[in-house]
Coordinates of C-alpha atoms in Angstrom, one line a residue:
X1 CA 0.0 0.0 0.0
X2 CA 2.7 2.6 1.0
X3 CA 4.5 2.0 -2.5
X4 CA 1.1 2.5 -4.3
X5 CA 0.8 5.9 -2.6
X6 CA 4.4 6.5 -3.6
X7 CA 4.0 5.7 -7.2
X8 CA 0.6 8.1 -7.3
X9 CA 2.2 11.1 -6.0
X10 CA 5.1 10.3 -8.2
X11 CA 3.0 9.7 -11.7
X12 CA 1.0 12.7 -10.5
X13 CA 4.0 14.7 -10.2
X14 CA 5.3 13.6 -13.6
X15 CA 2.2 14.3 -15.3
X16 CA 0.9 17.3 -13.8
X17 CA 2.2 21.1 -15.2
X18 CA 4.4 23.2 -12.8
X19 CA 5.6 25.7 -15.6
X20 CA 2.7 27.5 -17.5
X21 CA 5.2 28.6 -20.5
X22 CA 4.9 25.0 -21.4
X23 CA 1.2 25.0 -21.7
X24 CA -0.5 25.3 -25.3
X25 CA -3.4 26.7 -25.5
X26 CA -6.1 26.2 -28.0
X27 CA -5.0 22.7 -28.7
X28 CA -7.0 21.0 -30.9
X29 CA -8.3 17.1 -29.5
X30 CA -7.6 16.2 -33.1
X31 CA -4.5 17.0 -33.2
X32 CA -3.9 15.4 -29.9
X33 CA -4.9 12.1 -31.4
X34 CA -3.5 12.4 -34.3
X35 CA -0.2 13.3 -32.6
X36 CA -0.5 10.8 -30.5
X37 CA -1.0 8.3 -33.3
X38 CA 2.6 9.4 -34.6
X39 CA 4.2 9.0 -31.7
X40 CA 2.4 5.4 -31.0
X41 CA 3.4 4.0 -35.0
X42 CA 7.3 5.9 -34.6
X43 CA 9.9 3.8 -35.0
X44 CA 10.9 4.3 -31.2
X45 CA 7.7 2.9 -30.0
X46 CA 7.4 0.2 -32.6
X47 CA 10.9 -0.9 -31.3
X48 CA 9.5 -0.8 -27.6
X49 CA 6.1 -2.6 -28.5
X50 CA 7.6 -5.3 -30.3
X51 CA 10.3 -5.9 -27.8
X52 CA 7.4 -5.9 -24.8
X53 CA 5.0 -8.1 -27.0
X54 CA 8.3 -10.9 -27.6
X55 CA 8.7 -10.5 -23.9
X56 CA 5.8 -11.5 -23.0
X57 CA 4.8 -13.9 -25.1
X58 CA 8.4 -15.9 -24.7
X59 CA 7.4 -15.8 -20.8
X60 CA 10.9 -13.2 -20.1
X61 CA 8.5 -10.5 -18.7
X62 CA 5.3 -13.0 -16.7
X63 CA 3.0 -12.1 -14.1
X64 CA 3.1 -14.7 -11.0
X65 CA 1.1 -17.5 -11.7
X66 CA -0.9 -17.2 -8.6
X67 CA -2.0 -13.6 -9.4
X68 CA -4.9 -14.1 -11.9
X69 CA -6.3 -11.5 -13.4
X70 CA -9.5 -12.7 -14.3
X71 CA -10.6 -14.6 -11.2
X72 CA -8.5 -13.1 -8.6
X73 CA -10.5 -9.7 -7.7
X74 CA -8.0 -8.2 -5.6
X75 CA -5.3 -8.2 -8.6
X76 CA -7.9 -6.5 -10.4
X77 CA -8.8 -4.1 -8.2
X78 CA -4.8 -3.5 -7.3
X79 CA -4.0 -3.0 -11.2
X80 CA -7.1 -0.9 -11.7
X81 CA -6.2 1.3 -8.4
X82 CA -2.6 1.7 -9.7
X83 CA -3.7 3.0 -12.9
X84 CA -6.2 4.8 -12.0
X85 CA -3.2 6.7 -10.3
X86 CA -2.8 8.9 -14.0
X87 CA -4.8 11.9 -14.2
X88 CA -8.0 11.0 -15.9
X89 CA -7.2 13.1 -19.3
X90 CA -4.1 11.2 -20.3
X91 CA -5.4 8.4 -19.1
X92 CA -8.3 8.8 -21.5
X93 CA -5.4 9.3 -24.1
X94 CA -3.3 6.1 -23.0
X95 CA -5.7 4.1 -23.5
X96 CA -7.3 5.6 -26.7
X97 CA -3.9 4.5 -28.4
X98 CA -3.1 1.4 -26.4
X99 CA -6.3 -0.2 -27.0
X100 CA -7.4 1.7 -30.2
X101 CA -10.2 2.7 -28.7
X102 CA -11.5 6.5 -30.5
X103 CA -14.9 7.5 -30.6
X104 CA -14.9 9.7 -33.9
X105 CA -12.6 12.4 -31.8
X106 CA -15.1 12.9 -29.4
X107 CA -14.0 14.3 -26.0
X108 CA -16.9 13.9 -23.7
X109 CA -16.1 14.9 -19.9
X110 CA -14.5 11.0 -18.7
X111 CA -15.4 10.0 -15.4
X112 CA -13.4 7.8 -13.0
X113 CA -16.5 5.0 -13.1
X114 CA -15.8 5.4 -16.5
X115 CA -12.2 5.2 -17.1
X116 CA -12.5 1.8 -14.4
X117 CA -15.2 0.0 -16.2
X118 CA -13.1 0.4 -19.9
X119 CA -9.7 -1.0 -18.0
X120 CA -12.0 -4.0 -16.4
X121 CA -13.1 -4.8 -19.4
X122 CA -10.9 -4.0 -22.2
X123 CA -7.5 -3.7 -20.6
X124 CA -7.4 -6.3 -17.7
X125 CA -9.5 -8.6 -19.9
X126 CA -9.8 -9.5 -24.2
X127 CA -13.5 -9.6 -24.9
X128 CA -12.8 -11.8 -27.9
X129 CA -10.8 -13.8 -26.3
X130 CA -13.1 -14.9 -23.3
X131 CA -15.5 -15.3 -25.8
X132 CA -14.0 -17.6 -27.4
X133 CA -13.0 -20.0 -25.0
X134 CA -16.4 -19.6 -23.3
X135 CA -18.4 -19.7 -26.6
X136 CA -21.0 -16.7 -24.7
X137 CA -22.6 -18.9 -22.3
X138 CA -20.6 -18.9 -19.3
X139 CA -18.1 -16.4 -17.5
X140 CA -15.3 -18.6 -17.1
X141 CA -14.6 -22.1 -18.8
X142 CA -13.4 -25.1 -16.6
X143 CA -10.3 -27.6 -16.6
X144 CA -7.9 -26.6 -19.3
X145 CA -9.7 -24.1 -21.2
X146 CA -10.2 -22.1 -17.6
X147 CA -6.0 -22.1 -17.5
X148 CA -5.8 -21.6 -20.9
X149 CA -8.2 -18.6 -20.7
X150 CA -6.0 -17.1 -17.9
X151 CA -2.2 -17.2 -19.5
X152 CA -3.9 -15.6 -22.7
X153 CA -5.8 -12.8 -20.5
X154 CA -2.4 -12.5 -18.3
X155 CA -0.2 -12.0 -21.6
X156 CA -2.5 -9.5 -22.5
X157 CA -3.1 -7.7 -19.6
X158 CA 0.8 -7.6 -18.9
X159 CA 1.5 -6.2 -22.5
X160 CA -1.5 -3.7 -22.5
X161 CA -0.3 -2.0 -19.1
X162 CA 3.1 -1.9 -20.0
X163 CA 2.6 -0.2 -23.2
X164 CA 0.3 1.8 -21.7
X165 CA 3.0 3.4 -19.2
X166 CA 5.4 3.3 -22.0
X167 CA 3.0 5.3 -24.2
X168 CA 2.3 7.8 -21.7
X169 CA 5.5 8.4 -20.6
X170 CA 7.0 9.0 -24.7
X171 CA 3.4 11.4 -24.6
X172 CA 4.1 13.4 -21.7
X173 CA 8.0 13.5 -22.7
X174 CA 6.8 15.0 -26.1
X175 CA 4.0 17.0 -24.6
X176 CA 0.9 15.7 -26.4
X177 CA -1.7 17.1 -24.6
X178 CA -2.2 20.7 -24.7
X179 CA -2.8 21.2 -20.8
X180 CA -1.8 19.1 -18.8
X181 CA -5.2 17.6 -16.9

């Protein structure tokens, strides 16, 4: 818990604005996501992605076994908690890009509930995935398929959230958003 608290004043402190000459004004949300597209498809974050995506999947980079993230509910809560720890606007932006997630460059005002229920769903799970190993009519499969469900959904989780942080720390080092929020 104390390093949790440590690592939200710190990402708070690393994403928040202390010098107004370095805010834009009048930035345009399109040209936040479209900068931000860039940046995610440059050859500096290709080179990171695919070297976290190998990682993963060749088990060098691995969440404990015992830490599931689809049945175990603190793990999820703990992960959501911890990213919940970015201010809600890059946040939003993270995991527009990470997931590829864009509503027609709509910004609507993004809540907390809101930013929680797309990382339960979309980042600490892969609808498609539990889908298919649950063919629609149950929440979690059984035997194998239940342990094959939960290495896929780990792999995944593990290689979202680190792109994520990746992302948003190349974003904030190349000051995509406007203001800081």
């Amino acid at each position: 818990q104390h390093y949790s608290n440590i690592f939200k004043i710190w990402l708070n402190d690393l994403f928040s604005c202390h010098d107004s000459r370095n805010v834009r004004d009048n930035f345009d949300p399109n040209e936040e996501w479209d900068t931000a597209i860039l940046l995610f498809n440059s050859p500096e974050m290709k080179a990171a992605r695919y070297t976290i995506e190998t990682s993963v999947k060749s088990g060098r980079l691995a969440m404990k076994s015992d830490r599931n993230v689809i049945s175990n509910v603190d793990v999820q809560e703990k992960l959501t908690h911890l990213i919940l720890s970015y201010s809600s606007r890059w946040l939003q932006l993270g995991l527009e890009i990470v997931l590829l997630f864009h509503d027609d460059h709509k910004h609507m005002k993004i809540t907390k509930k809101s930013l929680k229920n797309l990382i339960s769903q979309r980042l600490l799970s892969e609808p498609s995935t539990v889908l298919k190993y649950t063919g629609g009519r149950c929440k979690t499969p059984s035997g194998n398929f239940e342990k094959e469900l939960g290495e896929r959904v780990q792999c995944h989780a593990l290689t979202k959230i680190l792109l994520l942080v990746v992302f948003l720390d190349a974003a904030k080092e190349k000051r995509i958003l406007g203001k800081d929020q």
